[in-house]
Coordinates of C-alpha atoms (C1' of nucleotides) in Angstrom, one line a residue:
Chain A
M1 CA -17.5 -62.0 3.2
K2 CA -16.8 -62.9 -0.3
R3 CA -16.2 -66.5 -1.0
T4 CA -15.9 -66.6 -4.8
L5 CA -13.1 -69.1 -5.0
S6 CA -13.8 -72.8 -4.8
V7 CA -14.6 -74.2 -1.4
V8 CA -11.5 -75.5 0.4
E9 CA -11.8 -79.1 1.4
Y10 CA -10.6 -80.2 4.8
S11 CA -10.1 -83.6 6.3
G12 CA -12.0 -84.7 9.3
E13 CA -8.9 -84.6 11.4
E14 CA -8.2 -81.0 10.3
E15 CA -11.7 -80.0 11.2
A16 CA -11.6 -81.8 14.5
I17 CA -8.3 -80.3 15.6
A18 CA -9.5 -76.8 14.6
L19 CA -12.8 -77.3 16.6
F20 CA -11.0 -78.5 19.8
A21 CA -8.5 -75.7 19.4
K22 CA -11.3 -73.1 19.0
A23 CA -12.8 -74.3 22.3
L24 CA -9.4 -73.8 23.9
S25 CA -8.7 -70.5 22.3
H26 CA -9.9 -68.3 25.1
P27 CA -8.1 -68.0 28.4
V28 CA -11.2 -68.1 30.5
R29 CA -12.2 -71.4 29.0
I30 CA -8.7 -72.7 29.9
K31 CA -9.2 -71.5 33.4
I32 CA -12.6 -73.2 33.6
L33 CA -11.2 -76.5 32.3
K34 CA -8.3 -76.3 34.8
L35 CA -10.7 -75.7 37.6
L36 CA -12.9 -78.6 36.6
A37 CA -9.9 -80.9 36.0
S38 CA -8.5 -80.1 39.5
Q39 CA -11.6 -81.1 41.3
Q40 CA -11.9 -84.5 42.8
C41 CA -15.2 -84.9 41.1
C42 CA -17.5 -82.4 39.5
F43 CA -18.0 -78.7 40.0
T44 CA -20.8 -76.3 39.7
G45 CA -21.6 -72.8 38.6
E46 CA -19.9 -71.4 41.6
L47 CA -17.5 -70.6 38.8
T48 CA -19.2 -67.3 38.8
E49 CA -17.8 -66.7 42.3
L50 CA -14.3 -67.6 41.2
I51 CA -14.3 -65.8 37.9
P52 CA -15.3 -62.1 37.8
M53 CA -17.5 -62.3 34.8
A54 CA -21.2 -62.0 34.3
Q55 CA -23.1 -65.2 34.9
S56 CA -24.4 -65.1 31.4
T57 CA -20.9 -64.9 30.0
I58 CA -19.7 -67.9 32.0
S59 CA -22.8 -69.8 30.9
Q60 CA -21.9 -69.0 27.3
H61 CA -18.4 -70.3 27.7
L62 CA -19.6 -73.4 29.4
K63 CA -21.9 -74.0 26.4
S64 CA -19.1 -73.8 23.9
L65 CA -17.1 -76.3 26.0
L66 CA -20.1 -78.5 26.2
E67 CA -20.5 -78.4 22.4
A68 CA -16.9 -79.2 22.0
G69 CA -17.4 -82.3 24.1
L70 CA -14.8 -81.3 26.7
I71 CA -17.2 -81.0 29.6
Q72 CA -20.5 -82.5 30.6
G73 CA -23.3 -81.1 32.8
E74 CA -25.3 -82.9 35.3
I75 CA -28.6 -81.3 36.0
N76 CA -29.1 -81.1 39.8
P77 CA -31.9 -78.6 40.2
P78 CA -31.7 -75.8 40.7
K79 CA -28.0 -76.3 40.1
V80 CA -26.0 -77.8 37.3
R81 CA -22.9 -79.7 38.1
Y82 CA -20.2 -79.5 35.4
C83 CA -17.3 -81.8 35.1
I84 CA -14.7 -82.9 32.6
N85 CA -16.0 -85.2 29.8
Q86 CA -13.5 -87.9 30.0
D87 CA -14.2 -89.2 26.5
G88 CA -13.8 -85.8 24.9
W89 CA -10.8 -84.9 27.0
L90 CA -9.0 -88.1 26.0
K91 CA -10.0 -87.6 22.4
A92 CA -8.7 -84.1 22.3
H93 CA -5.5 -85.2 24.1
S94 CA -4.8 -87.9 21.5
I95 CA -5.7 -85.8 18.5
F96 CA -3.3 -83.1 19.6
E97 CA -0.6 -85.6 20.5
D98 CA -0.9 -87.1 17.0
F99 CA -0.8 -83.7 15.4
F100 CA 2.3 -82.7 17.2
T101 CA 4.0 -85.9 16.5
P102 CA 4.1 -86.0 12.7
D103 CA 5.1 -89.2 10.9
R104 CA 8.1 -87.7 9.3
V105 CA 10.6 -85.8 11.3
F106 CA 10.3 -82.3 10.1
G107 CA 13.9 -81.4 10.7
C108 CA 14.2 -78.1 8.9
D109 CA 17.8 -77.2 8.8
C110 CA 17.4 -74.1 6.8
P111 CA 19.5 -71.5 8.5
V112 CA 17.2 -68.5 9.1
A113 CA 18.0 -65.6 6.9
V114 CA 20.4 -67.6 4.8
R115 CA 19.5 -68.7 1.3
A116 CA 19.0 -72.4 1.1
P117 CA 20.3 -74.3 -1.9
E118 CA 17.7 -75.0 -4.5
G119 CA 16.3 -78.5 -4.8
R120 CA 16.1 -79.3 -1.2
C121 CA 12.4 -78.4 -1.3
R122 CA 9.8 -79.3 -3.8
Chain B
M1 CA -18.2 -54.5 24.2
K2 CA -18.9 -53.6 27.7
R3 CA -16.3 -54.6 30.2
T4 CA -17.7 -53.1 33.4
L5 CA -16.7 -55.9 35.7
S6 CA -13.2 -56.2 37.1
V7 CA -10.6 -57.4 34.7
V8 CA -10.1 -61.1 34.8
E9 CA -6.6 -62.3 35.6
Y10 CA -5.1 -65.1 33.7
S11 CA -1.9 -67.0 34.4
G12 CA 0.9 -67.0 31.8
E13 CA 0.1 -70.6 31.1
E14 CA -3.5 -69.9 30.5
E15 CA -2.7 -67.2 28.1
A16 CA -0.1 -69.2 26.3
I17 CA -2.4 -72.2 25.8
A18 CA -5.1 -69.9 24.5
L19 CA -2.8 -68.2 22.1
F20 CA -1.4 -71.5 20.6
A21 CA -5.0 -72.8 20.5
K22 CA -6.2 -69.7 18.6
A23 CA -3.4 -70.2 16.1
L24 CA -4.7 -73.8 15.6
S25 CA -8.4 -72.8 15.5
H26 CA -8.8 -72.6 11.8
P27 CA -8.7 -75.7 9.6
V28 CA -6.6 -74.1 6.9
R29 CA -3.9 -73.3 9.4
I30 CA -3.9 -76.9 10.4
K31 CA -3.6 -77.9 6.8
I32 CA -0.7 -75.5 6.3
L33 CA 1.1 -76.8 9.4
K34 CA 0.6 -80.4 8.3
L35 CA 2.0 -79.6 4.9
L36 CA 5.0 -77.9 6.4
A37 CA 5.6 -80.6 8.9
S38 CA 5.5 -83.3 6.2
Q39 CA 8.2 -81.7 4.2
Q40 CA 11.8 -82.9 4.5
C41 CA 12.8 -79.3 5.0
C42 CA 11.1 -76.0 4.3
F43 CA 8.3 -75.1 2.0
T44 CA 7.3 -72.0 0.1
G45 CA 4.2 -70.1 -0.9
E46 CA 3.3 -72.7 -3.5
L47 CA 0.8 -73.2 -0.7
T48 CA -1.3 -71.0 -2.9
E49 CA -1.2 -73.8 -5.5
L50 CA -2.2 -76.4 -3.0
I51 CA -4.9 -74.5 -1.3
P52 CA -7.6 -72.7 -3.3
M53 CA -7.6 -69.5 -1.4
A54 CA -6.5 -66.0 -2.4
Q55 CA -2.8 -65.3 -2.0
S56 CA -3.5 -62.5 0.4
T57 CA -5.6 -64.8 2.6
I58 CA -2.9 -67.5 2.7
S59 CA -0.4 -64.8 3.6
Q60 CA -2.7 -63.6 6.4
H61 CA -2.9 -67.1 7.9
L62 CA 0.9 -67.5 7.6
K63 CA 1.3 -64.3 9.5
S64 CA -0.8 -65.5 12.4
L65 CA 1.2 -68.8 12.5
L66 CA 4.4 -66.7 12.4
E67 CA 3.2 -64.6 15.3
A68 CA 2.2 -67.6 17.3
G69 CA 5.8 -68.9 16.8
L70 CA 4.7 -72.1 15.1
I71 CA 6.5 -71.4 11.8
Q72 CA 9.4 -69.4 10.6
G73 CA 10.1 -67.8 7.2
E74 CA 13.3 -67.6 5.4
I75 CA 13.5 -64.8 2.9
N76 CA 14.8 -66.1 -0.4
P77 CA 13.9 -63.4 -2.9
P78 CA 11.6 -63.1 -4.5
K79 CA 10.3 -66.1 -2.6
V80 CA 9.9 -66.8 1.1
R81 CA 10.5 -70.3 2.4
Y82 CA 8.4 -71.3 5.4
C83 CA 9.0 -74.1 7.7
I84 CA 8.1 -75.3 11.1
N85 CA 9.6 -73.4 14.0
Q86 CA 11.0 -76.2 16.0
D87 CA 11.2 -74.3 19.3
G88 CA 7.6 -73.1 19.0
W89 CA 6.4 -76.4 17.9
L90 CA 8.0 -78.2 20.8
K91 CA 6.8 -75.6 23.2
A92 CA 3.3 -75.9 22.0
H93 CA 3.5 -79.7 22.2
S94 CA 4.7 -79.7 25.8
I95 CA 2.2 -77.0 26.9
F96 CA -0.7 -79.0 25.5
E97 CA 0.7 -82.2 26.9
D98 CA 0.9 -80.7 30.3
F99 CA -2.5 -79.2 30.1
F100 CA -4.1 -82.5 29.1
T101 CA -2.2 -84.3 31.9
P102 CA -3.4 -82.6 35.0
D103 CA -1.7 -83.3 38.3
R104 CA -4.7 -84.7 39.9
V105 CA -6.6 -87.4 38.3
F106 CA -9.9 -85.9 37.5
G107 CA -12.0 -89.0 37.8
C108 CA -15.5 -87.6 37.7
D109 CA -17.8 -90.5 38.7
C110 CA -21.0 -88.4 38.7
P111 CA -23.5 -90.5 36.8
V112 CA -24.9 -88.3 34.2
A113 CA -28.5 -87.2 34.9
V114 CA -28.3 -88.6 38.4
R115 CA -28.1 -86.4 41.4
A116 CA -24.8 -86.7 43.1
P117 CA -24.5 -86.7 46.9
E118 CA -23.8 -83.4 48.4
G119 CA -20.4 -82.8 49.8
R120 CA -18.4 -84.5 47.2
C121 CA -17.6 -81.2 45.6
R122 CA -16.6 -78.0 47.1
Chain C
dT1 C1' -49.6 -70.8 45.2
dT2 C1' -46.0 -67.8 45.9
dT3 C1' -41.2 -66.8 46.5
dG4 C1' -36.4 -67.6 45.9
dT5 C1' -32.5 -69.8 43.6
dT6 C1' -30.0 -71.2 39.7
dC7 C1' -28.9 -71.3 35.1
dA8 C1' -29.9 -70.8 30.0
dT9 C1' -31.3 -67.9 26.5
dC10 C1' -32.3 -63.5 24.2
dG11 C1' -31.0 -59.0 22.4
dC12 C1' -27.8 -55.8 21.7
dA13 C1' -23.1 -53.6 21.1
dA14 C1' -18.4 -53.8 20.3
dA15 C1' -14.3 -56.3 19.0
dT16 C1' -12.0 -59.8 16.2
dA17 C1' -11.5 -62.9 12.5
dT18 C1' -12.0 -64.1 7.8
dA19 C1' -11.7 -63.4 2.9
dC20 C1' -11.1 -61.0 -1.2
dG21 C1' -9.0 -57.7 -4.8
dA22 C1' -5.9 -54.0 -5.4
dT23 C1' -1.7 -52.1 -4.4
dT24 C1' 3.0 -51.8 -2.8
dA25 C1' 7.8 -53.5 -1.8
dA26 C1' 11.6 -56.1 -2.8
dT27 C1' 14.3 -58.6 -5.7
dC28 C1' 15.8 -60.8 -9.9
dC29 C1' 16.7 -60.8 -15.0
dA30 C1' 16.9 -58.9 -19.7
Chain D
dT1 C1' 16.8 -48.9 -16.6
dG2 C1' 12.5 -51.5 -17.3
dG3 C1' 9.7 -55.6 -16.8
dA4 C1' 8.6 -59.9 -14.3
dT5 C1' 7.9 -62.5 -10.0
dT6 C1' 6.7 -63.1 -5.4
dA7 C1' 4.6 -62.1 -1.2
dA8 C1' 3.2 -58.6 2.3
dT9 C1' 0.0 -55.0 3.3
dC10 C1' -4.1 -52.1 2.6
dG11 C1' -8.9 -51.3 2.3
dT12 C1' -13.3 -53.2 2.6
dA13 C1' -17.2 -56.3 3.4
dT14 C1' -19.1 -59.8 6.1
dA15 C1' -19.2 -63.3 9.8
dT16 C1' -18.1 -64.7 14.2
dT17 C1' -16.9 -64.0 19.0
dT18 C1' -17.2 -61.8 23.3
dG19 C1' -19.5 -59.5 26.9
dC20 C1' -23.3 -57.6 29.4
dG21 C1' -28.0 -56.9 31.3
dA22 C1' -32.6 -58.5 31.1
dT23 C1' -35.7 -62.1 30.8
dG24 C1' -37.4 -66.8 31.0
dA25 C1' -37.6 -71.7 32.6
dA26 C1' -37.2 -75.2 36.0
dC27 C1' -37.5 -76.5 40.4
dA28 C1' -37.4 -76.4 45.7
dA29 C1' -39.2 -74.6 49.8
dA30 C1' -42.3 -71.8 52.4

DNA sequence: TTTGTTCATCGCAAATATACGATTAATCCA
DNA sequence: TGGATTAATCGTATATTTGCGATGAACAAA
């Protein structure tokens, strides 16, 4: 697509949140993560038995979760055992927590559909 | 695309997390939310001055944030004042918090690249 | 070596997302 | 009434995502 305007700059945090969020932006990946997180330990590609999707599709979603750092795979031939990547999980948790807890209280008291007096906002 | 297999069922929570995450999955939307959250009160489409993107593109991103319930707009002709939607924000916060804090501790002690004993996983 | 199992990757098709300029709608002000 | 301002929407082009079947790679067991 056209990108004639100057390139928008993003902070590392903005990029990081967006990347984690993208990994979480499909319900089947949420389902996979919940399955893995609910296991005592790891889990394997029997995901294909629990989720009615083609094996290649599951594998693709696992790959994106891997790349996001939310899970890890342990090769255990001919199987692969997946589990939550603790580091990535905690990192995602804290980055979302920080995001949703802004420094300033964002109390917007603008009554919806009512004109707010000028000067309250920049 | 082909969807020959049976339709995958998702829980309301899985869908909700994925929808919020999709709204957060682009860095410019993170930037917009941070700008709005840092304001004492609301904010307007001077976003176009702060973010070097076409006005129509900003408007498109605002729309997706609106639809996700993360912001709200107050029509103040000919301007529109946007601000964080407290309800949606808190809902997203709590749903992510719950997600990242699973009931069961997911302590995966599988040493990476080492075969784990059979039977520890279902 | 051959066969079977498991999973990743490839190749393709369809759906969605992203970005832009142009246009339209709504509203003010002269 | 006729501009001016602001922002949404439309139309279009391109990029990315999603999903599938087919194929390939790695390994264990016969």
